[in-house]
Coordinates of C-alpha atoms in Angstrom, one line a residue:
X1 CA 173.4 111.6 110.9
X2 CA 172.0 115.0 110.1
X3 CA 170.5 114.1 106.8
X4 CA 166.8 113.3 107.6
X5 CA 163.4 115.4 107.1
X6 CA 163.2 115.4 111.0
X7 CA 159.1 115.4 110.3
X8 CA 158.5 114.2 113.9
X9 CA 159.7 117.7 114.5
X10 CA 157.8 119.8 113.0
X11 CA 157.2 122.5 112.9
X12 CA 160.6 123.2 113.2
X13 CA 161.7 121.4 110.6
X14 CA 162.5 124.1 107.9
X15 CA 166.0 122.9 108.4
X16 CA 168.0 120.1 110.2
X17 CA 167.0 119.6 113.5
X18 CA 170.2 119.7 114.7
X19 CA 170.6 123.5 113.7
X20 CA 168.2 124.5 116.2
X21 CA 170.7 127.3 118.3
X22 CA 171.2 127.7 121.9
X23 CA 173.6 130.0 123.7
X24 CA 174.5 131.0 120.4
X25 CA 175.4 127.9 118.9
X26 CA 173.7 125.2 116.5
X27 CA 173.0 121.8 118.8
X28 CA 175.1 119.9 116.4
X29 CA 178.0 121.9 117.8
X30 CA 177.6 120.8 121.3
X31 CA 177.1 117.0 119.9
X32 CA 180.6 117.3 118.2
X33 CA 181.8 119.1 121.1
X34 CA 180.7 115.9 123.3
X35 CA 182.4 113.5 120.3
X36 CA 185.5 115.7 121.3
X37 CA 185.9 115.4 124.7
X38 CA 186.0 111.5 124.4
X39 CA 188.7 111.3 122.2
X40 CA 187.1 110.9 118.8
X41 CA 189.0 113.0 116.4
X42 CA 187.3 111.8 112.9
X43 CA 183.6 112.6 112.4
X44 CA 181.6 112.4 109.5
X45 CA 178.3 114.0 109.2
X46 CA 176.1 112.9 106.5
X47 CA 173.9 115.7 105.2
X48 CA 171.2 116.9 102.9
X49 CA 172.2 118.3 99.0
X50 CA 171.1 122.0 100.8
X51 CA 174.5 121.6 102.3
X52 CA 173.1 123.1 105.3
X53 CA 174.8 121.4 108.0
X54 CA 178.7 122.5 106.4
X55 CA 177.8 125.8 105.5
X56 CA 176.9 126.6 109.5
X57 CA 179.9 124.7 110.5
X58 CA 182.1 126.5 108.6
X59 CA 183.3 129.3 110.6
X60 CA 182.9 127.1 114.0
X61 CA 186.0 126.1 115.1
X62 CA 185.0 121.9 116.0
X63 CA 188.8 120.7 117.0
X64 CA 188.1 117.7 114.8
X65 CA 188.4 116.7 111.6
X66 CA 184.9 116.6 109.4
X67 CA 184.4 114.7 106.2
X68 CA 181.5 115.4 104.6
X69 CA 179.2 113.4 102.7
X70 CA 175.9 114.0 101.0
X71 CA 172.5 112.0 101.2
X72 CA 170.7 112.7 97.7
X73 CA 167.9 111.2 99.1
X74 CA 166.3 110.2 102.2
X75 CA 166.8 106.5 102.2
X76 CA 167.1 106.0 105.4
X77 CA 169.8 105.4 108.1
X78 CA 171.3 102.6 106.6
X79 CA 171.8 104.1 103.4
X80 CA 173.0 107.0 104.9
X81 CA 175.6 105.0 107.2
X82 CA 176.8 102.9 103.9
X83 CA 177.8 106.1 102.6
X84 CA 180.4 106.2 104.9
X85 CA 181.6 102.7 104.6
X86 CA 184.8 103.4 102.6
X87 CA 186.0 105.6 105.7
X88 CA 185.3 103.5 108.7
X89 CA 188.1 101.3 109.3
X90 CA 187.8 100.6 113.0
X91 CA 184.7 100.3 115.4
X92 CA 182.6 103.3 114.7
X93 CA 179.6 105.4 116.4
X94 CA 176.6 106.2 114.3
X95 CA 174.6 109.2 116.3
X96 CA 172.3 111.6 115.3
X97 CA 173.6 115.5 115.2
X98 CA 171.4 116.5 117.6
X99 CA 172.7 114.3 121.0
X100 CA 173.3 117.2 123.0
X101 CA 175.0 115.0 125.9
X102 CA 177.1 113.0 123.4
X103 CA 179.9 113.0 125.7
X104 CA 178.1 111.5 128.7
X105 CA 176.5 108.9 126.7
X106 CA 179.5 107.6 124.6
X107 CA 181.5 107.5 128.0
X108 CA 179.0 104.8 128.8
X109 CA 179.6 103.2 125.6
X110 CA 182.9 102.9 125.2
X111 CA 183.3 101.6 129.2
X112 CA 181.1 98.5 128.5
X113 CA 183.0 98.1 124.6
X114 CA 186.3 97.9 126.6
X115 CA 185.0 95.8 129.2
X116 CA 183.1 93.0 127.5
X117 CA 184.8 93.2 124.1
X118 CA 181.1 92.8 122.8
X119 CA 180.5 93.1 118.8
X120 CA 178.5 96.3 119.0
X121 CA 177.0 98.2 121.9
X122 CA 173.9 100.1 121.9
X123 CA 172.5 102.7 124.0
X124 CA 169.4 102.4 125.8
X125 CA 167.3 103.8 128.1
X126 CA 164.3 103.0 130.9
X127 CA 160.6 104.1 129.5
X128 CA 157.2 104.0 131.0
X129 CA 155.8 104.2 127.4
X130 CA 157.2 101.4 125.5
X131 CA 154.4 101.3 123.0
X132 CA 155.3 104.2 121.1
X133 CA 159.0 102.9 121.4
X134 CA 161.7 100.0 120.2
X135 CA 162.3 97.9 123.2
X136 CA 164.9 95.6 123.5
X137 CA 164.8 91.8 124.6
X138 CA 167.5 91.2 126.7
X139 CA 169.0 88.3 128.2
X140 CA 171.0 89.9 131.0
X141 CA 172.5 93.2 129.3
X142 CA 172.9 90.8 126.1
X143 CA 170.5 92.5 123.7
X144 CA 168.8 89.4 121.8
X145 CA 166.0 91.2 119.6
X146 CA 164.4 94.8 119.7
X147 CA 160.5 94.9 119.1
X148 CA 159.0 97.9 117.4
X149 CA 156.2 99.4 120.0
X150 CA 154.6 96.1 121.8
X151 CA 151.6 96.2 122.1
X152 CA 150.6 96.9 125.8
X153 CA 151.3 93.3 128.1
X154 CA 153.2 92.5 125.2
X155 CA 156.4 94.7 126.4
X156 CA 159.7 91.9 125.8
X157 CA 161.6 94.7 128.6
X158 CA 161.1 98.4 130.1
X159 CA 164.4 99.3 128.2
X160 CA 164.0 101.3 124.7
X161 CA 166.8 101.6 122.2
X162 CA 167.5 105.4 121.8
X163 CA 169.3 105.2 118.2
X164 CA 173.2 105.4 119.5
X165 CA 175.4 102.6 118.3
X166 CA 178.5 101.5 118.5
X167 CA 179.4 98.7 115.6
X168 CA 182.5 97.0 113.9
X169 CA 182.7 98.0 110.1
X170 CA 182.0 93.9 110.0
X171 CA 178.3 95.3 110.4
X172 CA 178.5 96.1 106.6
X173 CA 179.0 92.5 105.5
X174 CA 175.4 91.2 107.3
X175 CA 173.8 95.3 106.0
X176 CA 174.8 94.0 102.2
X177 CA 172.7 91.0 103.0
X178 CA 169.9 92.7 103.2
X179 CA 167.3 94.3 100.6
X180 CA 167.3 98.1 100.6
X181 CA 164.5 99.7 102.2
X182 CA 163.8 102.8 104.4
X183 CA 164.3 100.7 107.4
X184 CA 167.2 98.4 106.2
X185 CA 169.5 99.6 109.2
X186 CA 167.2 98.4 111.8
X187 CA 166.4 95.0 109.6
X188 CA 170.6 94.1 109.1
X189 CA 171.2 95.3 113.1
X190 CA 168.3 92.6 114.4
X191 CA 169.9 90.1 112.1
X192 CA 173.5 90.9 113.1
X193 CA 172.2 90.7 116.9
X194 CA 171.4 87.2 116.4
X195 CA 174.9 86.0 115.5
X196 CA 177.1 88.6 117.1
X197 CA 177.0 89.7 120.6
X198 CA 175.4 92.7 121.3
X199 CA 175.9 94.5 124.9
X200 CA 173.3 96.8 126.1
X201 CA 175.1 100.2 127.4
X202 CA 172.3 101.6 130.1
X203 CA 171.5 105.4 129.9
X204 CA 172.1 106.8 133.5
X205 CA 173.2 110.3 132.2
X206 CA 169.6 112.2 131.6
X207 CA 166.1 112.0 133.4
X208 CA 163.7 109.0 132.1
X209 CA 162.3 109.8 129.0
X210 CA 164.8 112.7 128.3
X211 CA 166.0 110.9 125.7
X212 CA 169.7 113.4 124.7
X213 CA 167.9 114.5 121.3
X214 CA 165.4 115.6 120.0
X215 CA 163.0 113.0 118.3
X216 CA 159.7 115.8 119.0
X217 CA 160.2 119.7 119.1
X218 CA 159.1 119.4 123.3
X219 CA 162.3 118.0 123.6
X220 CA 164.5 121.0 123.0
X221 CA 163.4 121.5 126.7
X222 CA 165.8 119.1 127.6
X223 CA 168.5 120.1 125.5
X224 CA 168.1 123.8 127.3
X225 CA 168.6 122.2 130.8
X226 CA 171.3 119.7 130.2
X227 CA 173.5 122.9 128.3
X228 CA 172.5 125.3 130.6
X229 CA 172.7 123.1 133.9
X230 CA 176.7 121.9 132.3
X231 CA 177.9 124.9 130.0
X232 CA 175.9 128.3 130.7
X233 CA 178.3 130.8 132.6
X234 CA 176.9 134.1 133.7
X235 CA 178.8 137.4 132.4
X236 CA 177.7 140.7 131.1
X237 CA 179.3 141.7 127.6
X238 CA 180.9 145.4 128.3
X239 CA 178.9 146.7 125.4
X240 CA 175.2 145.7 126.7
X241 CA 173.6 148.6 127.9
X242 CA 171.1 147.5 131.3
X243 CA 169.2 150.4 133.1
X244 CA 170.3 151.4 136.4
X245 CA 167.3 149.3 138.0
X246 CA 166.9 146.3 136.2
X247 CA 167.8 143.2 138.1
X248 CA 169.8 140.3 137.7
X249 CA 169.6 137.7 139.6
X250 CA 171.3 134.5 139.5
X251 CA 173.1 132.9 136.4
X252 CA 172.6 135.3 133.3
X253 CA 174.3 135.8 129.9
X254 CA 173.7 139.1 128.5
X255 CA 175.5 139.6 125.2
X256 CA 176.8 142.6 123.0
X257 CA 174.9 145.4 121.8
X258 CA 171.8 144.0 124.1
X259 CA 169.7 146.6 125.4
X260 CA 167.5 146.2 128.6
X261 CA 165.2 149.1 129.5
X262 CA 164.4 150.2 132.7
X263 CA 162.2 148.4 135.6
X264 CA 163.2 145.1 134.3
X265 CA 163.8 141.6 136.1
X266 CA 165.6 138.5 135.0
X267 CA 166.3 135.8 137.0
X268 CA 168.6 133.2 135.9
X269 CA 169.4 130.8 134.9
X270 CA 169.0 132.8 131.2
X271 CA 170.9 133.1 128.1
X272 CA 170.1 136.6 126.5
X273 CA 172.5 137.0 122.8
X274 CA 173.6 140.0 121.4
X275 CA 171.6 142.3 119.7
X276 CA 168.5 142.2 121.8
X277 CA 166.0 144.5 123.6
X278 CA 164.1 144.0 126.6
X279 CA 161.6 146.7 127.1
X280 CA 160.2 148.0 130.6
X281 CA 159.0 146.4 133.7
X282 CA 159.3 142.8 131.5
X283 CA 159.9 139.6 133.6
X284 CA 162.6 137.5 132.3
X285 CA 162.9 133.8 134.6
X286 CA 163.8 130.0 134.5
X287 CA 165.7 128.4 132.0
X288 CA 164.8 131.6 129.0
X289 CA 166.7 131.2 125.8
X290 CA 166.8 134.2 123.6
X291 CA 169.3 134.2 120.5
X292 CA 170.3 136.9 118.9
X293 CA 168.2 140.2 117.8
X294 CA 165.4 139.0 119.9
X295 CA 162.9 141.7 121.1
X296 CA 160.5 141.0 124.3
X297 CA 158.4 144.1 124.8
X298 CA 157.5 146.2 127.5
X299 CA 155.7 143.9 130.0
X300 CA 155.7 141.1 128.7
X301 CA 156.3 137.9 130.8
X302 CA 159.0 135.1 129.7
X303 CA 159.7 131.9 131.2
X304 CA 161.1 128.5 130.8
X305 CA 160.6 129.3 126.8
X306 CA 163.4 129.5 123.3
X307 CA 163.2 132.2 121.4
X308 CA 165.4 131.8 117.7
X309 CA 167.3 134.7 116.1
X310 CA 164.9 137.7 115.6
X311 CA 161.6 136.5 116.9
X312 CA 159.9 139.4 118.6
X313 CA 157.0 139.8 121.3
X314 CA 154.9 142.5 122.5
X315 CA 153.1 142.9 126.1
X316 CA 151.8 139.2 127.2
X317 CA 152.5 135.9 128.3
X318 CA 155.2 133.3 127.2
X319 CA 155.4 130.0 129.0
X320 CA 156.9 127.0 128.1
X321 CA 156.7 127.6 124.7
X322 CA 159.3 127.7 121.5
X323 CA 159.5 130.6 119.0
X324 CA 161.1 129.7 115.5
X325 CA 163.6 132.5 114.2
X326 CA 161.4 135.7 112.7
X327 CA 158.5 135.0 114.7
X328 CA 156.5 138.1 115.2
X329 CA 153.7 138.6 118.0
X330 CA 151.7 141.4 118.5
X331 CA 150.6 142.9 121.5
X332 CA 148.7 141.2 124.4
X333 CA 149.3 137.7 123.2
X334 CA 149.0 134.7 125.8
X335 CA 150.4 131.2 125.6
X336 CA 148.7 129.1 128.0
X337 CA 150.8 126.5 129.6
X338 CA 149.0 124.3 131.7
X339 CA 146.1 122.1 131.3
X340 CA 143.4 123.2 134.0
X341 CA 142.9 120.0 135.7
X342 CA 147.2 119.9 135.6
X343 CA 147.5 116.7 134.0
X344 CA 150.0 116.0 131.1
X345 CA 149.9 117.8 128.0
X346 CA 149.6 115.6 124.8
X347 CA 150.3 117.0 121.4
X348 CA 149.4 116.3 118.0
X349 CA 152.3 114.5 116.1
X350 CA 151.4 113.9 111.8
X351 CA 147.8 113.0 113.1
X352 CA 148.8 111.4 116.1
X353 CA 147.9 112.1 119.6
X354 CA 151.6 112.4 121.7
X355 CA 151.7 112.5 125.6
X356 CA 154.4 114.6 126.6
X357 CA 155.3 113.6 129.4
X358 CA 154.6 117.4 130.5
X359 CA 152.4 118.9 132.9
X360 CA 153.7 122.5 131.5
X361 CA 154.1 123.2 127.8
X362 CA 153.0 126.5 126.2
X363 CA 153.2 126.5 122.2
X364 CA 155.6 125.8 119.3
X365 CA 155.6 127.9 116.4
X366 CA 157.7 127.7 113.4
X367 CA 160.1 130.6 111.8
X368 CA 158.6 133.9 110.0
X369 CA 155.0 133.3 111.5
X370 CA 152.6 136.4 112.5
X371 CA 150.0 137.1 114.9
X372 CA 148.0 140.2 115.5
X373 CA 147.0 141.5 118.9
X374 CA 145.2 139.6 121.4
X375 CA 145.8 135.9 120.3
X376 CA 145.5 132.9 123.0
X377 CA 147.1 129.9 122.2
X378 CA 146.2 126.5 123.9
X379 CA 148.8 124.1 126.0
X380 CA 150.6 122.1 123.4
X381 CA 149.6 123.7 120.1
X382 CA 151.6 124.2 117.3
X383 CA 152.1 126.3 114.6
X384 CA 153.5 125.6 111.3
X385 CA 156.3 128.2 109.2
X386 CA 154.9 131.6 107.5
X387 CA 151.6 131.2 108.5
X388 CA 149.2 134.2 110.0
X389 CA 146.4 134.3 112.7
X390 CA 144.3 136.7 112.9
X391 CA 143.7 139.0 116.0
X392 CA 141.3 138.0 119.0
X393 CA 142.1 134.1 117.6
X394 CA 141.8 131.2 119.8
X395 CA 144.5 128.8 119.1
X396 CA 142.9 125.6 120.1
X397 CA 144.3 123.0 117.7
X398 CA 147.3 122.8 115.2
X399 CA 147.6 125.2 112.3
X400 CA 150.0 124.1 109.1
X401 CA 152.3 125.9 107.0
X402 CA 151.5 128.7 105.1
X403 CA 147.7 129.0 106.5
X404 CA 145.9 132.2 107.7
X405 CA 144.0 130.7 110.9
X406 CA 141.3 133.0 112.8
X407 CA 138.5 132.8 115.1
X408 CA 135.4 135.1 115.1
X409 CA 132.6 132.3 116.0
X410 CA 134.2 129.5 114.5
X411 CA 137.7 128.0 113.3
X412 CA 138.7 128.8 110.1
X413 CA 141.9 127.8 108.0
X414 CA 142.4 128.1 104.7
X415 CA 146.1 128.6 102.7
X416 CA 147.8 132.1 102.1
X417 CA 147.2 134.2 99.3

């Protein structure tokens, strides 16, 4: 599934989710990577009229065969899965693009498909938030019903479903029976549930509430740590050019053309593409994810944060925080990453207060934003695509797309000219 506006994700949701890079790579790569390794040699990914998702595959070799089909419209994730009925012959996963640890999850899958010879198996996952979550009424690891956020006391388990399925093309006979809606998937699945059974396949692969993809932007944290943790191997391309005192330490990627200046530190694990420049005496550490044609200037701090293809900083701080590709930050710019009495970080999500689940997360700004010099920006603040704030701002709330956003005594937003 890689068809949907991903709007939970803003503000990086100028495209698919599951083209977000790291280490070089879109996240739908290491999801079909995953599909892969278990066997699975047929995949069909269902995507937007843009095209988007086959045009960036198309020079990545997958080692499996991909059909293609496009979603004029988004329906929905039944209408998007019906789409595909013509070609699924045999039990079939439906996933997202975006399940970084698809491998490890569908292992668990396919062991409790083979074992209890159930109708369909679906993934799910302990929670200590079930009201913003489907949970799943079980009768031992039979799944019965699953109830769209309980209210609180009103939870039917602690398990959420996590949107991984694995279903008999039978499934289309009850889906038919059903009157199309944006939520007709979930609708035919409850009423397939309750006359076929249904074995719940427990999550045991990721930290709670790190749910494999990405349903908020915060959660590309996870995906960094799961790839790096499993995939990232430390080398230095011949072509880089490092002065004679920077220092390396630990697990670090440096790619071609990349140019680090002198009195530098960086201090793995980090994945540094080609193409980009690290100025003097700047501290690189913890889990840093710079794709290619990033610049970090001279003394600037970077840690634990993603930087996409040609965003560029000056001297300042960046913590916990995710940079869209073309970013551009001026000089002396802070992200501030921790709340000062240290408790969790919630985040505005369309209108909605979100916990985290964080006790560190900087900001989140989308692709071909600006800042001028001096900006602070609060601990879980985003920022929407080509917007603008002005120098000496104070970030303290969410800014949308295309908006010039500064402070002087008061907040002020209005669209770009």
């Amino acid at each position: 599934m890689a068809a949907g506006d991903s709007s939970r994700f803003w503000p990086l949701n100028n495209r698919h989710k599951s083209l977000i890079k790291m280490m070089g790579l879109p996240l739908i790569y290491y999801t079909t990577e995953g599909l892969r390794k278990v066997g699975i040699k047929d995949v069909i990914m269902v995507q937007k009229p843009t095209r988007e998702i086959e045009r960036e595959l198309k020079n990545i070799n997958l080692g499996v065969n991909i059909r293609y089909i496009t979603q004029a419209k988004p329906k929905g994730m039944g209408d998007a899965v019906f789409r595909a009925k013509n070609f699924l012959k045999e039990p079939f996963f439906v996933l997202n693009g975006d399940v970084f640890n698809s491998g490890d999850i569908l292992k668990i899958i396919i062991k409790k498909f083979k074992k209890t010879k159930a109708k369909a198996v679906l993934a799910g996952q302990k929670t200590k938030n079930p009201q913003i979550f489907g949970m799943m009424k079980l009768k031992g690891d039979r799944i019965l019903e699953i109830v769209e956020k309980p209210k609180k006391g009103k939870e039917p388990s602690n398990i959420k479903a996590v949107g991984i399925y694995l279903l008999k093309p039978e499934f289309f006979d009850t889906y038919q029976k059903v009157k199309r809606h944006q939520y007709d998937f979930e609708e035919a699945l409850s009423l397939y549930m309750k006359k076929n059974e249904t074995k719940l396949a427990l999550m045991d692969v990721v930290e709670e509430e790190s749910p494999g993809f990405l349903k908020y932007p915060w959660h590309l944290f996870d995906a960094r740590k799961y790839l790096f943790d499993k995939i990232l191997q430390g080398k230095i391309e011949k072509s880089a050019k490092i002065a004679k005192d920077v220092k390396i330490q630990g697990k670090v990627y440096i790619g071609k053309n990349t140019k680090i200046f002198e009195g530098a530190v960086i201090k793995g694990p980090c994945y540094i593409g080609p193409n980009c420049v690290i100025g003097n005496n700047s501290l690189i550490r913890e889990y840093v994810n710079l794709e290619e044609g990033v610049l970090i200037g001279a003394f600037a701090e970077v840690t634990r944060s993603i930087f996409q293809k040609q965003a560029t900083t000056h001297s300042g701080f960046f913590g916990d925080s995710i940079f869209g590709q073309d970013v551009r930050l001026a000089a002396g710019c802070i992200t501030a990453n921790v709340r000062i009495d240290r408790g969790e970080i919630k985040s505005s999500v369309k209108g909605e207060k979100i916990g985290t689940g964080l006790n560190s997360l900087g900001c989140i700004i989308g692709e071909n934003t600006r800042s001028g010099i001096r900006c602070s920006f609060m601990p879980g603040v985003f920022v929407g695509s080509n917007s603008m704030i002005g120098p000496c701002s104070l970030v303290s709330e969410n800014v949308p797309n295309e908006t010039l956003f500064y402070t002087q005594f008061k907040n002020i937003k209005k669209p770009r000219r």
